[in-house]
XYZ file of C-alpha atoms in Angstrom:
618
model
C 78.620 95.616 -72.660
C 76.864 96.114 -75.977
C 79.964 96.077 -78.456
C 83.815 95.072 -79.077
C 84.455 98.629 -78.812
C 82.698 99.379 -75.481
C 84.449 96.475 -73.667
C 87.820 97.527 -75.138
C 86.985 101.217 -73.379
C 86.097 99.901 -70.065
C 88.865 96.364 -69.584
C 91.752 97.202 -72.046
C 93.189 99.664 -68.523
C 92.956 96.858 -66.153
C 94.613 94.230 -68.701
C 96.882 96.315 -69.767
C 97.861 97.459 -65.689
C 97.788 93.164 -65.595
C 100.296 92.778 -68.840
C 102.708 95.095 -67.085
C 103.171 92.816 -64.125
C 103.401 89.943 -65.970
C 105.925 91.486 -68.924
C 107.570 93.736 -67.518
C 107.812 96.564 -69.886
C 105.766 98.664 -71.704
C 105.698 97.599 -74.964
C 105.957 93.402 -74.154
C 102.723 94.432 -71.914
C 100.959 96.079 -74.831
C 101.871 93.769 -77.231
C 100.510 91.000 -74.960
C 96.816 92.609 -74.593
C 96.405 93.548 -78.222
C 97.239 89.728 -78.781
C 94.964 88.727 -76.365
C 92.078 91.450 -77.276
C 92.604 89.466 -80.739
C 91.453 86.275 -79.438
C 88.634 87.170 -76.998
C 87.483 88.855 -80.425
C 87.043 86.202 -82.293
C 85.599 83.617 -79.313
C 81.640 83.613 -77.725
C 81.125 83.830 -74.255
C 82.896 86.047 -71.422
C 85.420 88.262 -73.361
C 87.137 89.256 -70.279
C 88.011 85.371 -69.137
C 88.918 84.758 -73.128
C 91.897 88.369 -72.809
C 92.832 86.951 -69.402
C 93.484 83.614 -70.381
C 95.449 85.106 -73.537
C 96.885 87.015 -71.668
C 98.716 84.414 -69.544
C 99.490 81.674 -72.258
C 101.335 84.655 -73.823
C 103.313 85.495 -70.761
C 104.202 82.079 -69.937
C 105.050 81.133 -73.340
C 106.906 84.766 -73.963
C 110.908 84.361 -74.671
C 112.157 87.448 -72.787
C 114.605 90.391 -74.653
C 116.738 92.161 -73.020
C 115.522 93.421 -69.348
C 112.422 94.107 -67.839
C 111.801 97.212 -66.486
C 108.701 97.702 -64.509
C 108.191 101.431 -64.446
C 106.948 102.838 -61.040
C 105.924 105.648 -59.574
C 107.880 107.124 -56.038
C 106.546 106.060 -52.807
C 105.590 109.300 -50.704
C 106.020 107.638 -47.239
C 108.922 106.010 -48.199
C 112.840 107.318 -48.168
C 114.642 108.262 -51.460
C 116.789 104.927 -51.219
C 113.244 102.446 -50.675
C 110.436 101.762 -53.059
C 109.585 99.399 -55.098
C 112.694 98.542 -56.819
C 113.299 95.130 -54.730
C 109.482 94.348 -55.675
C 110.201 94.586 -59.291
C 113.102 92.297 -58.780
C 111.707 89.619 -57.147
C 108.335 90.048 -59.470
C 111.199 89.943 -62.616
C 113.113 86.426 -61.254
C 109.840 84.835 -60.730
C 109.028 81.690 -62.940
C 106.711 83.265 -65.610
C 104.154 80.362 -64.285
C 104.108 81.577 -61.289
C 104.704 84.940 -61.431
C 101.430 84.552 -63.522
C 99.591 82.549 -60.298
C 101.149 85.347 -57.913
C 99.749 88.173 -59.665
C 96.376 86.782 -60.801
C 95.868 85.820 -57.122
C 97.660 88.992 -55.006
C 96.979 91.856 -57.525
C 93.466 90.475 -59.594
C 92.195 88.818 -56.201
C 90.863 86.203 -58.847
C 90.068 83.019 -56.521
C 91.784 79.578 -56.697
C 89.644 78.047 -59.189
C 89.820 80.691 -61.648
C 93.028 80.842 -61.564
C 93.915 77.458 -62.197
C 91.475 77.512 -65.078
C 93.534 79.878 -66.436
C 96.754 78.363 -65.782
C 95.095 75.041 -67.213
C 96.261 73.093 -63.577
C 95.161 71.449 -60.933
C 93.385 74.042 -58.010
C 95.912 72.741 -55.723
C 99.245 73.543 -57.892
C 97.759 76.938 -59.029
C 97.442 77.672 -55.036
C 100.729 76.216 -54.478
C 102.303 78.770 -57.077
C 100.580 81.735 -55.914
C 101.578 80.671 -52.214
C 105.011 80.644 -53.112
C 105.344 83.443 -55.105
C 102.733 85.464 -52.702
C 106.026 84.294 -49.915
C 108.233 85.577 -51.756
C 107.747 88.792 -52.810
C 106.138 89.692 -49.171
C 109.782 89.157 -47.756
C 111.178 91.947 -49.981
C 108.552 94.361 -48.921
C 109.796 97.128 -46.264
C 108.000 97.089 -43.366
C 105.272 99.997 -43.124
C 105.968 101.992 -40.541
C 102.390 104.015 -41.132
C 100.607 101.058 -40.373
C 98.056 100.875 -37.504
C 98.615 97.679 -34.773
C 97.334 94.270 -35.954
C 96.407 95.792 -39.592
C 99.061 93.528 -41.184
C 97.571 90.692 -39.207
C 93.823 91.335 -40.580
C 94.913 91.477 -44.065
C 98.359 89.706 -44.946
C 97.880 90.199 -48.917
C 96.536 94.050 -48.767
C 100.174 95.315 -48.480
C 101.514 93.376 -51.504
C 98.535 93.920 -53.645
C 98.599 97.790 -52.773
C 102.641 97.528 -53.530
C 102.004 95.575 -57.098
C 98.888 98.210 -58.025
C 101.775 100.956 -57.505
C 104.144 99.154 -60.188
C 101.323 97.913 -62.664
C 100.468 101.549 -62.301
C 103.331 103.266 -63.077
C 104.168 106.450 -65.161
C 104.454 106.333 -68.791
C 102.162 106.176 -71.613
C 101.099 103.375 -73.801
C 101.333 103.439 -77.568
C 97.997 103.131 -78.312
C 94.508 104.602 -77.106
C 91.221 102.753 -77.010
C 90.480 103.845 -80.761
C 93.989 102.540 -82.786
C 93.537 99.493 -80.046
C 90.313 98.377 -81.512
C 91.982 99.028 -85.212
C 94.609 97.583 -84.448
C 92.706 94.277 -83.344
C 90.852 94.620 -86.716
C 94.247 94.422 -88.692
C 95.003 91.415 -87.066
C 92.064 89.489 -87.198
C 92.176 90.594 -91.061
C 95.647 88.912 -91.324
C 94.517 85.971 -89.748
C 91.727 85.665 -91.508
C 93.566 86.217 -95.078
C 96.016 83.841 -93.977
C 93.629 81.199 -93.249
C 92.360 81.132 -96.961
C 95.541 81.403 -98.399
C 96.425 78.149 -96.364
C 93.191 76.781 -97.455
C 93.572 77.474 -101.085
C 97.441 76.266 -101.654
C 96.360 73.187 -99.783
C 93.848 72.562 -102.418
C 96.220 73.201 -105.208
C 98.755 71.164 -103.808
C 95.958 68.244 -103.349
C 94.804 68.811 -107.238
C 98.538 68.924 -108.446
C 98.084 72.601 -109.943
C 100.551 74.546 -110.979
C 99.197 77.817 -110.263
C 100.437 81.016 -108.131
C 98.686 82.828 -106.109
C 98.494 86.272 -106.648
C 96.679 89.653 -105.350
C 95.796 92.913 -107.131
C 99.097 95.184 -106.897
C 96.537 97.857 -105.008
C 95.835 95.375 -102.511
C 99.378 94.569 -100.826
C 99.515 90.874 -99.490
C 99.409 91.463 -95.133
C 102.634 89.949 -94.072
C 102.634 86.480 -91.711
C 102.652 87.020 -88.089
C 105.901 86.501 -85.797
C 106.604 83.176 -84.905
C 106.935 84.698 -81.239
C 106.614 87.787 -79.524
C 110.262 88.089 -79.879
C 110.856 87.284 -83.662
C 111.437 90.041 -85.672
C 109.407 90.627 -88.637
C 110.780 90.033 -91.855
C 112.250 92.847 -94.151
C 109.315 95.266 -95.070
C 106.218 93.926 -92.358
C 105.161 95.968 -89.998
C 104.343 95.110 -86.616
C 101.446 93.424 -86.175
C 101.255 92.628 -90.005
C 99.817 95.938 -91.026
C 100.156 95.875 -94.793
C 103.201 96.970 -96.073
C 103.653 99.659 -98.905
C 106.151 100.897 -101.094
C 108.020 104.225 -99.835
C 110.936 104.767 -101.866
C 109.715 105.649 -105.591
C 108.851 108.820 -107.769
C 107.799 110.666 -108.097
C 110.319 113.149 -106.683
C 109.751 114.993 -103.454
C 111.140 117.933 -101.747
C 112.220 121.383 -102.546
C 113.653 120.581 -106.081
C 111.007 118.052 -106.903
C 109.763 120.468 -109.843
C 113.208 121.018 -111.125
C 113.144 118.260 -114.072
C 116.300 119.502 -115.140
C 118.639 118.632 -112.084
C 116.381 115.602 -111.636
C 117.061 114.352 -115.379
C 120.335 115.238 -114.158
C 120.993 113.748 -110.689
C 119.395 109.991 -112.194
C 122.632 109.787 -114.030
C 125.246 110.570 -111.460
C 127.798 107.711 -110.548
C 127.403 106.169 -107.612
C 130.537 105.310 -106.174
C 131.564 101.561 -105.415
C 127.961 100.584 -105.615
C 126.810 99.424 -109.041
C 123.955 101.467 -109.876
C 120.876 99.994 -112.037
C 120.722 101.619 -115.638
C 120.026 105.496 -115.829
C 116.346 104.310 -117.432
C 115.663 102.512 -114.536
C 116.293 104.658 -112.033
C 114.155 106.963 -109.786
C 114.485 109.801 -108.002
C 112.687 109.960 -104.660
C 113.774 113.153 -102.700
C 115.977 115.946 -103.470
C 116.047 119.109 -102.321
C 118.211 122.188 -100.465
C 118.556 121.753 -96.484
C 120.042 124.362 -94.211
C 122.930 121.587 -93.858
C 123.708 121.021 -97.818
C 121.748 119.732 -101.230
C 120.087 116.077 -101.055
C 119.068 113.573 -103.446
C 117.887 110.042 -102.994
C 118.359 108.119 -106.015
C 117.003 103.970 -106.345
C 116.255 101.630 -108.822
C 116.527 97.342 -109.267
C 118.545 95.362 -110.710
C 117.803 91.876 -111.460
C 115.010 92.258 -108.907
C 117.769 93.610 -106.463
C 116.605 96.923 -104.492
C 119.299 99.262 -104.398
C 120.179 102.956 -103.564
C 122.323 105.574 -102.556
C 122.560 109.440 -101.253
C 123.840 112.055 -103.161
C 125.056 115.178 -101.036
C 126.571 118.729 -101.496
C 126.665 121.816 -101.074
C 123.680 123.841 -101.112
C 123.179 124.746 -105.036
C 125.651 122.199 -106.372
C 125.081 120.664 -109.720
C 123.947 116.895 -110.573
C 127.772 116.746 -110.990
C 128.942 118.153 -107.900
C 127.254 115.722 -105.487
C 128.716 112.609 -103.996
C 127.418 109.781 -102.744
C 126.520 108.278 -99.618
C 126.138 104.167 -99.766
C 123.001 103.164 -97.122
C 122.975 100.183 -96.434
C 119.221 99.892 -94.384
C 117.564 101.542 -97.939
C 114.861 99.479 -99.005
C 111.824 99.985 -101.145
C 108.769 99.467 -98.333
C 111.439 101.022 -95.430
C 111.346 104.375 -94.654
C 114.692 106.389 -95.147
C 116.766 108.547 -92.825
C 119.969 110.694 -92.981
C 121.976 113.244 -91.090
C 123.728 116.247 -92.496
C 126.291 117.945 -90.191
C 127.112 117.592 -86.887
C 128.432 116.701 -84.323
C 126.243 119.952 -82.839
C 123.896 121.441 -85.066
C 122.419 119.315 -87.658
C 119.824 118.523 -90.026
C 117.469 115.058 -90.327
C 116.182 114.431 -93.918
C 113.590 111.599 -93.248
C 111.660 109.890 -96.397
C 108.310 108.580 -95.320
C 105.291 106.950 -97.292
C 103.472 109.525 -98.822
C 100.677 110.643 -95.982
C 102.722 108.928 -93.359
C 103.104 110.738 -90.086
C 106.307 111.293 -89.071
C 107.668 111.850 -85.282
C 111.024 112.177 -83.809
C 112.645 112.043 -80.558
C 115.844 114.211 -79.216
C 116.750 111.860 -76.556
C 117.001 108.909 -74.668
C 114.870 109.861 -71.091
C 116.212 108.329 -67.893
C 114.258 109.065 -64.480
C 115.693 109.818 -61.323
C 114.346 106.183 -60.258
C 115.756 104.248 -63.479
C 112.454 104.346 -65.850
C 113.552 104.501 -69.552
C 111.677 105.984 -72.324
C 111.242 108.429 -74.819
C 108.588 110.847 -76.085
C 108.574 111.512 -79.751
C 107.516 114.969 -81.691
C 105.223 115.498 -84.694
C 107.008 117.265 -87.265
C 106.126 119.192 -91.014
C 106.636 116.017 -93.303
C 105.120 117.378 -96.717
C 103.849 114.643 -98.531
C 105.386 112.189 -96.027
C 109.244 113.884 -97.005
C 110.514 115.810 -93.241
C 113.388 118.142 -93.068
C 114.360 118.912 -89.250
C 117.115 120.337 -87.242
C 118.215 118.696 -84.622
C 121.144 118.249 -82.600
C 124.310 115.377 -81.960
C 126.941 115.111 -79.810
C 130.800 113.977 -80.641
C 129.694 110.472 -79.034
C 127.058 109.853 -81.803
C 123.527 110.453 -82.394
C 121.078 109.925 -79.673
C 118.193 110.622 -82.376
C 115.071 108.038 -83.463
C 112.142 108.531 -85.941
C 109.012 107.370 -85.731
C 106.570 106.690 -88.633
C 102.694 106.122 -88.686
C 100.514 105.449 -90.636
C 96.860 105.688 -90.184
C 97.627 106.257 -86.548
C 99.553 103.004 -86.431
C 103.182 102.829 -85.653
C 104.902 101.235 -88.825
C 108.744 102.301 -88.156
C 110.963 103.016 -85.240
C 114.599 103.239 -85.369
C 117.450 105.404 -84.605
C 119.904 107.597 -87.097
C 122.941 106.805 -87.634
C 125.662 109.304 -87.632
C 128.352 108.812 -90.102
C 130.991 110.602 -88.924
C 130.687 110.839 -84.831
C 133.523 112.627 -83.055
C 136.359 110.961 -81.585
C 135.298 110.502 -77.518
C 137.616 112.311 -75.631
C 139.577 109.810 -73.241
C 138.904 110.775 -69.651
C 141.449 110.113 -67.038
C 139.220 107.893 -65.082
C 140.681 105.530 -61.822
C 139.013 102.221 -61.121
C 136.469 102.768 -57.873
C 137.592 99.237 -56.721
C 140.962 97.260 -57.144
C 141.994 96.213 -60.329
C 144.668 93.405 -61.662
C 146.124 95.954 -64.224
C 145.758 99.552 -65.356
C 142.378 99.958 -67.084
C 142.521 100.308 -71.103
C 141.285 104.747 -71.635
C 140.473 103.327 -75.408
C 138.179 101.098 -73.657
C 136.589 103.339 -71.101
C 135.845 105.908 -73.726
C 134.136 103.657 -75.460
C 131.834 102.351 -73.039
C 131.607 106.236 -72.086
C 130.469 107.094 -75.764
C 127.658 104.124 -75.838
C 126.202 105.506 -72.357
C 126.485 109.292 -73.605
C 125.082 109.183 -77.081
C 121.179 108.355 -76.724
C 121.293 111.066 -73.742
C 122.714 113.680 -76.278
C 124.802 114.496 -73.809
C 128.951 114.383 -74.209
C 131.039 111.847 -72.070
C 132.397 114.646 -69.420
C 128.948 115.510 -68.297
C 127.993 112.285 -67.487
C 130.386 112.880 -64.036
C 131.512 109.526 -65.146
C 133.366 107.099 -62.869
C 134.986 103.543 -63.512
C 133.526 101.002 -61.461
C 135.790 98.272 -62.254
C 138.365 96.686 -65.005
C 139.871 93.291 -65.650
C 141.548 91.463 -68.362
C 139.911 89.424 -70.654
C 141.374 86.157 -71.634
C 142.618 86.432 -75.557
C 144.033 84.579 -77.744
C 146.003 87.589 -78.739
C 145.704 89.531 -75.629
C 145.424 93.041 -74.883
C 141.629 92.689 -74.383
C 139.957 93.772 -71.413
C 136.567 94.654 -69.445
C 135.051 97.862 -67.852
C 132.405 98.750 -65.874
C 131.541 102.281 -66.053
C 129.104 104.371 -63.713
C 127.286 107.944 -65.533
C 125.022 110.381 -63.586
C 122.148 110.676 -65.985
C 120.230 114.631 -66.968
C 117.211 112.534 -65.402
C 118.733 112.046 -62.146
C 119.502 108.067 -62.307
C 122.988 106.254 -62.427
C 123.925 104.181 -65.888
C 125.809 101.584 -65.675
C 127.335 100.288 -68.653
C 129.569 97.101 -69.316
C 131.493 96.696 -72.116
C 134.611 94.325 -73.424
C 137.269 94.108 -76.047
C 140.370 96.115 -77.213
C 141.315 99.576 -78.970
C 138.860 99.796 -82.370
C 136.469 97.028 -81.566
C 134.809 97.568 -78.100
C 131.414 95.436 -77.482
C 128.224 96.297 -74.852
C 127.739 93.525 -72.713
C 124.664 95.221 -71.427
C 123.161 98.417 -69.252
C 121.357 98.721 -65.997
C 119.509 102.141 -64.705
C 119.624 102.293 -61.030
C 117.946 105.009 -59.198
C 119.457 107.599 -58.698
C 119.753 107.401 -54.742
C 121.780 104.122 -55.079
C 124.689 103.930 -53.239
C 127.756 103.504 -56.487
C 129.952 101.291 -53.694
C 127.203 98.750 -53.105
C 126.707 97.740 -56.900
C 127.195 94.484 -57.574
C 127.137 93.632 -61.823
C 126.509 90.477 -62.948
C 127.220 89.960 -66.911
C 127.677 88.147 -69.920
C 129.985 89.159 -72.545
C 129.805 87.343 -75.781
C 132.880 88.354 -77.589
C 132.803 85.799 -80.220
C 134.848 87.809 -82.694
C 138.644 87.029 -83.990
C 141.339 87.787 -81.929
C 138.654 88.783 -78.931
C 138.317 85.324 -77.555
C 140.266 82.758 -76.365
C 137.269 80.435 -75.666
C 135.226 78.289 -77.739
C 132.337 80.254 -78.317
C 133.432 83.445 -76.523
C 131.155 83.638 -73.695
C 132.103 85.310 -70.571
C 130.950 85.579 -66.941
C 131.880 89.257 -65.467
C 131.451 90.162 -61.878
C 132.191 92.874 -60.024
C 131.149 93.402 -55.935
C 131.972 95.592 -52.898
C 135.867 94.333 -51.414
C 133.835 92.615 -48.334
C 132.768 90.406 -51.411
C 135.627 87.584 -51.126
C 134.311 84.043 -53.267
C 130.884 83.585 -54.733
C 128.462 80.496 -55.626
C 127.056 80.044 -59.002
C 123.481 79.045 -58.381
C 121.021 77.399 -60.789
C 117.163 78.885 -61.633
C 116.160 76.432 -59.044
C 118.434 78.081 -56.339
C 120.676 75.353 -56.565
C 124.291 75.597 -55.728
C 126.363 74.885 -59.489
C 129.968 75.514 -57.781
C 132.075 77.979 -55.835
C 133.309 81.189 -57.977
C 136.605 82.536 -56.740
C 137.003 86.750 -56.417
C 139.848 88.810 -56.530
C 139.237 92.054 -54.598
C 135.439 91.352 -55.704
C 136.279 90.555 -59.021
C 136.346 88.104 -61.695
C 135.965 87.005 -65.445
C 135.571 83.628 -66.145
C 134.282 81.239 -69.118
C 130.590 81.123 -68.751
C 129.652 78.125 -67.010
C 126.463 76.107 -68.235
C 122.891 76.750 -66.576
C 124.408 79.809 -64.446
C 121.187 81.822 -63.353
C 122.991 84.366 -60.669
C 125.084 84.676 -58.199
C 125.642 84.983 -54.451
C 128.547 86.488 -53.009
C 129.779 85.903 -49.498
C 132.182 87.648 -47.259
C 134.835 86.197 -45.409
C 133.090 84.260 -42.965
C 131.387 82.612 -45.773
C 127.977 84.014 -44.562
C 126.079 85.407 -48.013
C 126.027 89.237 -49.016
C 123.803 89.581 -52.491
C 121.987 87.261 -54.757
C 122.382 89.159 -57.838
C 120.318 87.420 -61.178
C 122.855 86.999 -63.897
C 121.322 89.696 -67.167
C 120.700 88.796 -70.625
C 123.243 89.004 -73.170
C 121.145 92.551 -74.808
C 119.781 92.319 -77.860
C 119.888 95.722 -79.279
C 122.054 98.951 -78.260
C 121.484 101.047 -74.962
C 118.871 103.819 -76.510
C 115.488 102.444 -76.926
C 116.200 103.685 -80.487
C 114.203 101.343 -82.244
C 114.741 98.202 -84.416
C 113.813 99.466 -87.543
C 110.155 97.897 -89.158
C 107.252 98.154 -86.271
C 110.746 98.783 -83.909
């Protein structure tokens, strides 16, 4: 291939079809080959061994959030309640090392040599992973009922490489296209690069005893350090991928009452509440404007070198005088800015971009009748990077998130809060399974609301049922745990569980199970961390939560390694218990002692059910 760009075209699909297998999700698989495009950039010889090998330090070095899900398209020989889902599983609970081995081996057909250069082993341990993991994931395969005599004989490995090519090429679409891929590789290797003389130079100063700082041209913005890890959120005002960071919020004014320098002399020196404001001089206005929802004005300024600002809101005509403000506490100068007027129903986003900035936003959290999650965001008018939309909320919150770019490259992603949600209705619900004591409503609705909100859908229409509830152990008591089941728009079941007490309800995490799943087979695995005051009674607040089918009667706590930690007693399938140490799943058994389901005990989640984003390259 003649050039960087030509090789990106023609490999970046097959990496990227690679990444997903070995991630798990979209964006960890993207992230992955963009790192590993990096590399092979800046190294001679085969580009496509330098991205592969990249690629698999990164996945076996990669601290995991939250849970994987490996997006997949249906299986048109299969039944509704088949598919892939067990595949994804087993791929999921592999050891990254050798889920890396299984996949380079079944789904690459790289051979045995290659692959243990690139797992930097022996050829005999690399074959020994693959073997095992190759063993593995063939027993969760459903037989093929379409296939001809002896064709599984000739060919052990077609079956699972033909069943990993249908996850790795699942629906969905990936941030970027060839084009912003190869930019993208050039901001990074610019970073690097930047960051390599900056090292360079302080180490000389330090070596000469200078006192000197170091110091760029204000129209040349310093590119921020990369993450630590993949999993390390960037510091306050870097984009991902250490695109360079600009200021957003300053004047001059924009909007519909930007040319109004008599409200905007005017609206600088409004109070601003419990917040102290900088001095009138120093302040600046940034938007204001009328909205179909009420007048806005976004008013900052420093203090000390502090970054601070507020909203002012009212009517639609009010005076400087007549507006009152709105402390936000995400405002910062390089972070672009977001409110909601109105609702719950009808409503109206005022979103405050860099000027030229793109701006996108999308209506809802997506859920697929087979449990894929994801969003699809829409352009909208942002005048000199300022957007006024309608949109819509529901009384369990806002299920809304913006999306920012610049130059084609995704700079912010995060949701909207809204500031006054409805109160969520409590639904008469009756626990599906057996229950030590009456579940807590306040609870339920709760865990209702969370599940409801990013669908923009209200609690009732979810054909919500209650799985399960138990009592948490408190040191004040009255805390307790629910497991809640909702019937996604997309067709797929939700299932939400959530702990604590009337007023301060946590999410211990959410699953998306096809649709076609059986609600009486679920078995949830969870931790709760519930470290707050008065929501604990253990040291450090940690709980194990399981609920199974009644045929479920004790379980065993198993290590990663499969091995046996201790028994775990059930009532009626249930329990909550002080996490034990090293606990990697669990196997129930039924009363004969003979085992039911090993289920993999999920992450404590690191951000809110919603995909909303996490704010700066979210």
């Amino acid at each position: 291939m003649d050039t960087f760009e030509d090789f990106v075209a023609a490999r970046r699909p097959e990496l990227l079809r690679t990444a997903l297998l070995l991630a798990g999700d979209r964006a960890g698989a993207e992230d992955l080959v963009q790192r590993a495009l990096t590399r092979s950039r800046r190294r001679t010889g085969d580009p496509l061994a330098a991205a592969r090998a990249a690629l698999v330090t990164g996945s076996t070095r990669r601290r995991v959030r939250g849970e994987q899900v490996i997006e997949s398209l249906p299986d048109p020989f299969a039944p509704a309640a088949a598919g892939p889902e067990p595949l994804a599983r087993a791929l999921r609970d592999l050891p990254a090392r050798t889920r890396a081995a299984t996949v380079l081996t079944a789904f690459d057909r790289l051979p045995p040599s290659e692959v243990a250069a690139l797992l930097g082993c022996p050829v005999e341990t690399a074959a020994q992973e693959a073997d095992h993991g190759t063993r593995t994931l063939s027993g969760v395969l459903t037989p093929d009922l379409y296939a001809r005599p002896g064709q599984g004989a000739e060919d052990p490995g077609r079956r699972l490489h033909d069943e990993l090519a249908r996850l790795a090429g699942g629906t969905g679409s990936w941030r970027l296209d060839s084009g912003q891929a190869v930019a993208d590789v050039a901001h990074r290797r610019r970073r690097t690069r930047w960051q390599a003389a900056a090292a360079a130079v302080l180490a000389v100063l330090c070596l000469c005893g200078a006192g000197i700082s170091l110091t760029r041209p204000a129209a040349e913005p310093v590119p921020a350090p990369a993450s630590p890890t993949p999993s390390t959120r960037p510091p306050a005002g870097v984009p991902l991928g250490g695109y360079p960071a600009i200021p957003v919020l300053q004047g001059p004014a924009r909007g519909s009452l930007a040319g109004d320098a008599v409200f905007l002399g005017a609206v600088a020196q409004v109070g601003w509440g419990g917040q102290e404001p900088p001095p009138a001089a120093d302040r600046e206005v940034v938007f204001a404007g009328d909205t179909p929802a009420g007048r806005v004005a976004l008013v900052v300024g420093e203090t000390d070198g502090d970054f601070r600002g507020t909203w002012l809101t009212g009517p639609v005509g009010a005076s400087a005088a007549e507006l009152s403000p709105r402390y936000d506490r995400t405002l910062g100068r390089t972070r672009p800015a977001t409110l909601l007027l109105g609702g719950p129903g009808d409503a109206t986003l005022v979103v405050v971009a860099g000027r030229g900035d793109a701006v996108e936003v999308s209506d809802r959290l997506m859920v697929g009748p087979r449990g894929t999650v994801g969003r699809d965001y829409r352009p909208v008018d942002a005048a000199d990077g300022a957007a006024v939309v309608a949109v819509r909320t529901t009384q369990a919150g806002s299920p809304l998130s913006v999306r920012v770019l610049r130059d084609g490259v995704v700079v912010h992603r995060a949701g909207v809060e809204q500031p006054r949600a409805g109160a969520v209705p409590q639904l008469p619900l009756t626990s599906l399974r057996p229950t030590t004591s009456p579940p807590d409503l306040a609870v339920v609705g709760a865990a209702l609301g969370q599940l409801a909100a990013p669908l923009a859908v209200e609690p009732a229409d979810l054909e919500p049922l209650l799985l399960w509830s138990g009592e948490l152990p408190s040191s004040q008591g009255g805390s307790s745990v629910a497991v809640v089941v909702a019937h996604s728009p997309g067709g797929a079941l939700v299932v939400g569980t959530v702990a604590g007490r009337p007023g301060t309800v946590l999410p211990c995490g959410t699953s998306t199970p096809p649709g076609s799943t059986d609600v009486a087979t679920l078995t949830v695995v969870r931790t709760c961390d519930v470290a707050l005051p008065g929501l604990s009674g253990s040291e450090d607040g940690r709980w194990l939560v399981v609920t199974a089918p009644p045929e479920a009667v004790s379980a065993e706590l198993l290590a990663a390694d499969g091995q046996v930690l201790g028994p775990l007693p059930l009532t009626d399938g249930g329990a909550v218990v002080p996490l034990p140490a090293g606990v990697a799943s669990v196997r129930t058994l039924d009363a004969g002692g003979q085992a039911l389901r090993e289920t993999a005990l999920a992450p404590v989640p690191t951000a809110p059910f919603g995909d909303y984003g996490a704010g700066i390259g979210g």
